[in-house]
Tab-separated table of N, CA and C in Angstrom:
chain	number	residue	atom	x	y	z
F	1	MET	N	0.454	-1.550	0.126
F	1	MET	CA	-0.218	-0.101	-0.048
F	1	MET	C	0.821	1.478	-0.044
F	2	ALA	N	0.702	2.083	-0.780
F	2	ALA	CA	1.733	3.736	-1.101
F	2	ALA	C	1.182	4.256	0.538
F	3	LYS	N	2.468	4.973	0.450
F	3	LYS	CA	2.368	5.730	2.142
F	3	LYS	C	1.582	6.653	1.911
F	4	LEU	N	0.894	7.364	3.210
F	4	LEU	CA	0.150	8.105	3.072
F	4	LEU	C	0.526	9.559	4.068
F	5	LEU	N	-0.200	10.411	4.337
F	5	LEU	CA	0.069	11.908	4.887
F	5	LEU	C	-1.311	11.850	6.047
F	6	GLN	N	-0.536	12.127	6.938
F	6	GLN	CA	-1.785	12.168	8.052
F	6	GLN	C	-1.863	14.007	8.223
F	7	VAL	N	-3.233	14.366	7.965
F	7	VAL	CA	-3.403	15.859	8.238
F	7	VAL	C	-4.397	16.353	8.858
F	8	GLU	N	-4.246	17.049	9.085
F	8	GLU	CA	-5.248	17.694	10.063
F	8	GLU	C	-5.569	19.860	9.476
F	9	LEU	N	-6.614	19.837	9.329
F	9	LEU	CA	-6.611	21.121	9.193
F	9	LEU	C	-7.513	21.722	9.879
F	10	VAL	N	-7.007	22.784	10.918
F	10	VAL	CA	-7.482	23.742	12.133
F	10	VAL	C	-8.142	24.728	11.892
F	11	ALA	N	-9.196	24.965	12.397
F	11	ALA	CA	-9.222	26.883	12.235
F	11	ALA	C	-9.324	27.002	14.049
F	12	VAL	N	-9.474	28.531	14.387
F	12	VAL	CA	-9.144	29.001	15.278
F	12	VAL	C	-10.385	28.020	16.567
F	13	GLU	N	-11.673	27.811	16.180
F	13	GLU	CA	-12.531	27.012	16.653
F	13	GLU	C	-12.374	26.397	16.718
F	14	GLU	N	-12.004	25.366	15.968
F	14	GLU	CA	-12.429	24.068	15.859
F	14	GLU	C	-11.579	22.844	14.483
F	15	LYS	N	-11.993	21.541	14.884
F	15	LYS	CA	-10.912	20.881	13.924
F	15	LYS	C	-12.059	20.747	12.593
F	16	VAL	N	-11.175	21.042	11.410
F	16	VAL	CA	-12.101	20.998	10.533
F	16	VAL	C	-12.589	19.899	9.730
F	17	TRP	N	-11.143	19.591	9.085
F	17	TRP	CA	-10.622	17.852	8.791
F	17	TRP	C	-9.389	17.566	9.553
F	18	SER	N	-9.722	16.119	9.485
F	18	SER	CA	-8.812	15.316	9.579
F	18	SER	C	-8.812	13.815	8.955
F	19	GLY	N	-7.620	13.506	8.759
F	19	GLY	CA	-7.452	12.119	8.004
F	19	GLY	C	-6.072	12.124	7.472
F	20	GLN	N	-6.275	10.810	6.541
F	20	GLN	CA	-5.499	10.413	5.753
F	20	GLN	C	-5.466	10.894	4.314
F	21	ALA	N	-4.504	11.182	3.870
F	21	ALA	CA	-4.318	11.481	2.142
F	21	ALA	C	-3.087	11.127	1.541
F	22	GLU	N	-3.197	11.573	-0.031
F	22	GLU	CA	-2.121	11.193	-0.923
F	22	GLU	C	-0.841	12.579	-0.739
F	23	MET	N	-2.136	13.470	-1.081
F	23	MET	CA	-1.068	14.611	-1.218
F	23	MET	C	-1.655	15.601	-0.536
F	24	VAL	N	-1.208	16.901	0.070
F	24	VAL	CA	-1.654	18.343	0.069
F	24	VAL	C	-0.900	19.544	-0.435
F	25	ILE	N	-2.053	20.225	-0.895
F	25	ILE	CA	-1.687	21.111	-2.109
F	25	ILE	C	-1.868	22.714	-1.178
F	26	ALA	N	-1.073	23.446	-0.811
F	26	ALA	CA	-1.308	24.442	-0.253
F	26	ALA	C	-0.761	25.810	-0.919
F	27	ARG	N	-1.492	27.462	-0.710
F	27	ARG	CA	-0.996	28.296	-1.512
F	27	ARG	C	-0.532	29.261	0.030
F	28	THR	N	0.876	29.183	-0.617
F	28	THR	CA	1.313	30.251	0.663
F	28	THR	C	2.026	31.405	0.428
F	29	THR	N	2.661	32.004	1.029
F	29	THR	CA	3.147	33.552	0.295
F	29	THR	C	4.144	33.701	-0.257
F	30	GLU	N	5.165	32.599	-0.350
F	30	GLU	CA	5.956	31.852	-1.468
F	30	GLU	C	5.927	31.443	-2.498
F	31	GLY	N	4.058	31.358	-2.809
F	31	GLY	CA	3.458	30.192	-3.955
F	31	GLY	C	2.649	29.037	-3.757
F	32	GLU	N	1.970	28.547	-4.149
F	32	GLU	CA	1.793	26.866	-4.088
F	32	GLU	C	2.916	25.968	-4.159
F	33	LEU	N	2.561	25.080	-2.832
F	33	LEU	CA	3.158	23.996	-2.221
F	33	LEU	C	2.644	22.700	-2.184
F	34	GLY	N	3.120	21.481	-2.890
F	34	GLY	CA	2.407	20.575	-2.861
F	34	GLY	C	3.419	19.372	-1.592
F	35	VAL	N	2.711	18.317	-1.457
F	35	VAL	CA	3.150	17.982	0.061
F	35	VAL	C	2.753	16.298	-0.171
F	36	LEU	N	4.012	15.533	-0.392
F	36	LEU	CA	3.629	14.137	-0.544
F	36	LEU	C	4.304	13.410	0.526
F	37	PRO	N	3.761	12.459	1.053
F	37	PRO	CA	4.598	11.420	2.066
F	37	PRO	C	6.315	11.523	2.041
F	38	SER	N	6.458	11.782	3.091
F	38	SER	CA	8.285	11.682	3.506
F	38	SER	C	8.880	13.419	2.787
F	39	HIS	N	7.909	14.350	2.557
F	39	HIS	CA	8.211	15.516	2.304
F	39	HIS	C	9.231	16.222	3.638
F	40	ALA	N	10.319	16.907	3.005
F	40	ALA	CA	11.147	17.503	4.320
F	40	ALA	C	9.974	18.161	5.630
F	41	PRO	N	10.629	18.178	6.072
F	41	PRO	CA	9.893	19.239	6.997
F	41	PRO	C	10.216	20.454	6.641
F	42	LEU	N	8.837	21.529	7.417
F	42	LEU	CA	9.070	22.692	6.722
F	42	LEU	C	7.295	23.542	7.618
F	43	LEU	N	7.843	24.563	7.505
F	43	LEU	CA	7.100	25.767	8.378
F	43	LEU	C	6.579	26.687	7.358
F	44	GLY	N	5.545	26.920	7.220
F	44	GLY	CA	5.159	27.960	5.866
F	44	GLY	C	3.883	28.996	6.096
F	45	GLN	N	4.125	30.207	5.890
F	45	GLN	CA	2.756	31.424	6.038
F	45	GLN	C	2.104	31.213	4.518
F	46	LEU	N	0.390	30.773	5.047
F	46	LEU	CA	-0.387	30.615	3.994
F	46	LEU	C	-0.719	31.895	3.771
F	47	ALA	N	-0.835	31.838	1.855
F	47	ALA	CA	-1.373	33.181	1.871
F	47	ALA	C	-2.911	33.425	2.312
F	48	ASN	N	-2.902	35.018	2.418
F	48	ASN	CA	-4.260	35.609	2.585
F	48	ASN	C	-5.180	36.062	1.422
F	49	PRO	N	-5.939	35.806	0.857
F	49	PRO	CA	-7.273	34.609	1.312
F	49	PRO	C	-5.955	33.308	0.801
F	50	GLY	N	-6.180	31.978	0.865
F	50	GLY	CA	-5.135	30.886	0.648
F	50	GLY	C	-6.213	29.897	0.397
F	51	GLY	N	-5.684	28.712	-0.318
F	51	GLY	CA	-6.565	27.694	-0.951
F	51	GLY	C	-5.344	26.420	-0.378
F	52	VAL	N	-6.570	25.507	0.147
F	52	VAL	CA	-6.011	24.207	1.032
F	52	VAL	C	-6.283	23.087	-0.209
F	53	ARG	N	-5.997	22.276	-0.950
F	53	ARG	CA	-6.636	21.192	-1.222
F	53	ARG	C	-5.711	19.529	-0.724
F	54	ILE	N	-6.519	19.221	-0.419
F	54	ILE	CA	-6.076	17.717	0.083
F	54	ILE	C	-6.769	16.828	-0.968
F	55	ILE	N	-5.999	16.041	-1.768
F	55	ILE	CA	-5.912	14.407	-2.207
F	55	ILE	C	-6.405	13.284	-1.644
F	56	LEU	N	-7.207	12.491	-1.425
F	56	LEU	CA	-7.517	11.971	-0.431
F	56	LEU	C	-7.280	10.740	-1.344
F	57	PRO	N	-6.919	9.260	-0.488
F	57	PRO	CA	-6.869	7.884	-1.433
F	57	PRO	C	-7.811	8.041	-2.435
F	58	GLY	N	-7.311	7.217	-3.497
F	58	GLY	CA	-7.983	7.046	-4.648
F	58	GLY	C	-8.458	8.224	-5.640
F	59	GLY	N	-8.033	9.147	-5.047
F	59	GLY	CA	-8.116	10.383	-5.798
F	59	GLY	C	-8.880	11.710	-5.733
F	60	GLU	N	-10.022	11.254	-4.819
F	60	GLU	CA	-10.934	12.609	-4.531
F	60	GLU	C	-10.220	13.530	-3.970
F	61	GLU	N	-10.735	15.181	-4.161
F	61	GLU	CA	-10.272	16.145	-3.917
F	61	GLU	C	-11.543	16.942	-2.811
F	62	VAL	N	-10.691	17.171	-1.607
F	62	VAL	CA	-11.323	18.180	-0.547
F	62	VAL	C	-10.878	19.412	-0.879
F	63	ALA	N	-11.462	21.035	-0.493
F	63	ALA	CA	-10.883	22.026	-1.081
F	63	ALA	C	-11.452	22.869	-0.199
F	64	TYR	N	-10.605	23.549	0.507
F	64	TYR	CA	-10.839	24.830	1.788
F	64	TYR	C	-10.379	26.062	1.667
F	65	GLU	N	-11.032	27.186	1.285
F	65	GLU	CA	-10.339	28.302	1.099
F	65	GLU	C	-10.061	28.916	3.097
F	66	VAL	N	-9.018	29.180	2.573
F	66	VAL	CA	-7.977	29.613	4.299
F	66	VAL	C	-7.774	30.913	3.913
F	67	PHE	N	-8.252	31.589	5.878
F	67	PHE	CA	-7.493	32.899	6.095
F	67	PHE	C	-6.407	32.877	7.136
F	68	GLY	N	-5.225	33.348	6.782
F	68	GLY	CA	-4.158	33.335	7.642
F	68	GLY	C	-4.027	32.374	8.086
F	69	GLY	N	-2.931	32.196	8.565
F	69	GLY	CA	-2.124	30.961	9.171
F	69	GLY	C	-1.167	30.118	8.933
F	70	PHE	N	-0.562	29.086	9.166
F	70	PHE	CA	0.862	28.582	9.115
F	70	PHE	C	0.278	27.264	8.445
F	71	LEU	N	1.584	26.618	7.773
F	71	LEU	CA	1.334	25.039	6.795
F	71	LEU	C	2.779	24.380	7.546
F	72	SER	N	2.388	23.453	8.476
F	72	SER	CA	3.322	22.636	9.504
F	72	SER	C	3.797	21.682	8.398
F	73	VAL	N	4.825	20.836	8.511
F	73	VAL	CA	5.185	19.437	7.828
F	73	VAL	C	5.986	19.014	8.703
F	74	THR	N	5.509	17.757	9.294
F	74	THR	CA	6.509	17.078	9.988
F	74	THR	C	7.226	15.352	9.652
F	75	THR	N	7.254	15.161	10.289
F	75	THR	CA	7.287	13.302	10.347
F	75	THR	C	6.216	12.715	10.716
F	76	GLU	N	5.673	13.537	11.370
F	76	GLU	CA	3.891	12.855	11.518
F	76	GLU	C	2.862	13.287	11.010
F	77	GLY	N	3.086	14.314	9.986
F	77	GLY	CA	2.468	14.324	8.769
F	77	GLY	C	1.816	16.285	8.701
F	78	VAL	N	0.940	16.131	8.486
F	78	VAL	CA	0.807	17.774	7.909
F	78	VAL	C	-0.657	18.249	8.750
F	79	THR	N	-0.131	19.896	9.193
F	79	THR	CA	-0.857	20.382	10.021
F	79	THR	C	-0.780	21.637	9.349
F	80	VAL	N	-2.391	22.291	8.891
F	80	VAL	CA	-2.893	23.632	9.035
F	80	VAL	C	-3.423	24.032	10.086
F	81	LEU	N	-3.378	25.077	10.499
F	81	LEU	CA	-3.668	26.453	11.412
F	81	LEU	C	-3.955	27.468	10.425
F	82	ALA	N	-5.329	27.782	11.106
F	82	ALA	CA	-5.541	28.794	10.321
F	82	ALA	C	-6.553	29.513	11.201
F	83	GLU	N	-6.806	31.215	11.030
F	83	GLU	CA	-7.875	31.825	11.770
F	83	GLU	C	-9.175	31.258	10.867
F	84	THR	N	-9.539	31.603	9.576
F	84	THR	CA	-11.170	30.724	9.798
F	84	THR	C	-10.502	30.025	8.360
F	85	VAL	N	-11.700	29.642	8.096
F	85	VAL	CA	-11.933	28.308	7.031
F	85	VAL	C	-12.935	28.004	6.604
F	86	ALA	N	-13.540	27.703	4.841
F	86	ALA	CA	-14.072	28.291	4.299
F	86	ALA	C	-14.357	26.786	3.418
F	87	SER	N	-15.172	25.776	3.180
F	87	SER	CA	-14.826	24.774	2.627
F	87	SER	C	-15.936	25.383	0.910
F	88	VAL	N	-14.614	25.022	-0.067
F	88	VAL	CA	-14.992	25.055	-1.218
F	88	VAL	C	-15.516	24.201	-2.334
F	89	ALA	N	-16.591	24.281	-2.947
F	89	ALA	CA	-17.383	23.129	-3.771
F	89	ALA	C	-16.144	22.643	-4.804
F	90	PRO	N	-16.086	20.993	-4.989
F	90	PRO	CA	-15.231	20.413	-5.984
F	90	PRO	C	-15.666	21.447	-7.575
F	91	ALA	N	-14.273	21.328	-8.099
F	91	ALA	CA	-14.608	22.210	-9.685
F	91	ALA	C	-14.957	20.726	-10.296
F	92	ALA	N	-15.547	21.030	-11.139
F	92	ALA	CA	-16.251	20.006	-12.525
F	92	ALA	C	-14.970	19.340	-13.213
F	93	ARG	N	-15.149	17.837	-12.975
F	93	ARG	CA	-14.207	17.640	-14.346
F	93	ARG	C	-14.325	17.085	-15.663
F	94	HIS	N	-13.301	17.556	-16.362
F	94	HIS	CA	-14.105	17.468	-17.870
F	94	HIS	C	-13.455	16.380	-18.435
């Protein structure tokens, strides 16, 4: 089985999403960043507003708009800490 990331998306008031994912894509102040399993540890500031996409096992995607916050990548997984989070409807695929 392919290696997966443990991902947590947390807003100030609540845990918004938690689970395993194949990849996380986030818009930071330095540009868009893709995180796969075994990625080097890092701490990035999220763009404001920014986007976070979580690619689930099997290819399904969940997307959120985030305002303020940070992305932390460690050996344990990915944590997105945001001031506010809003769910985004998935884009239609052609």
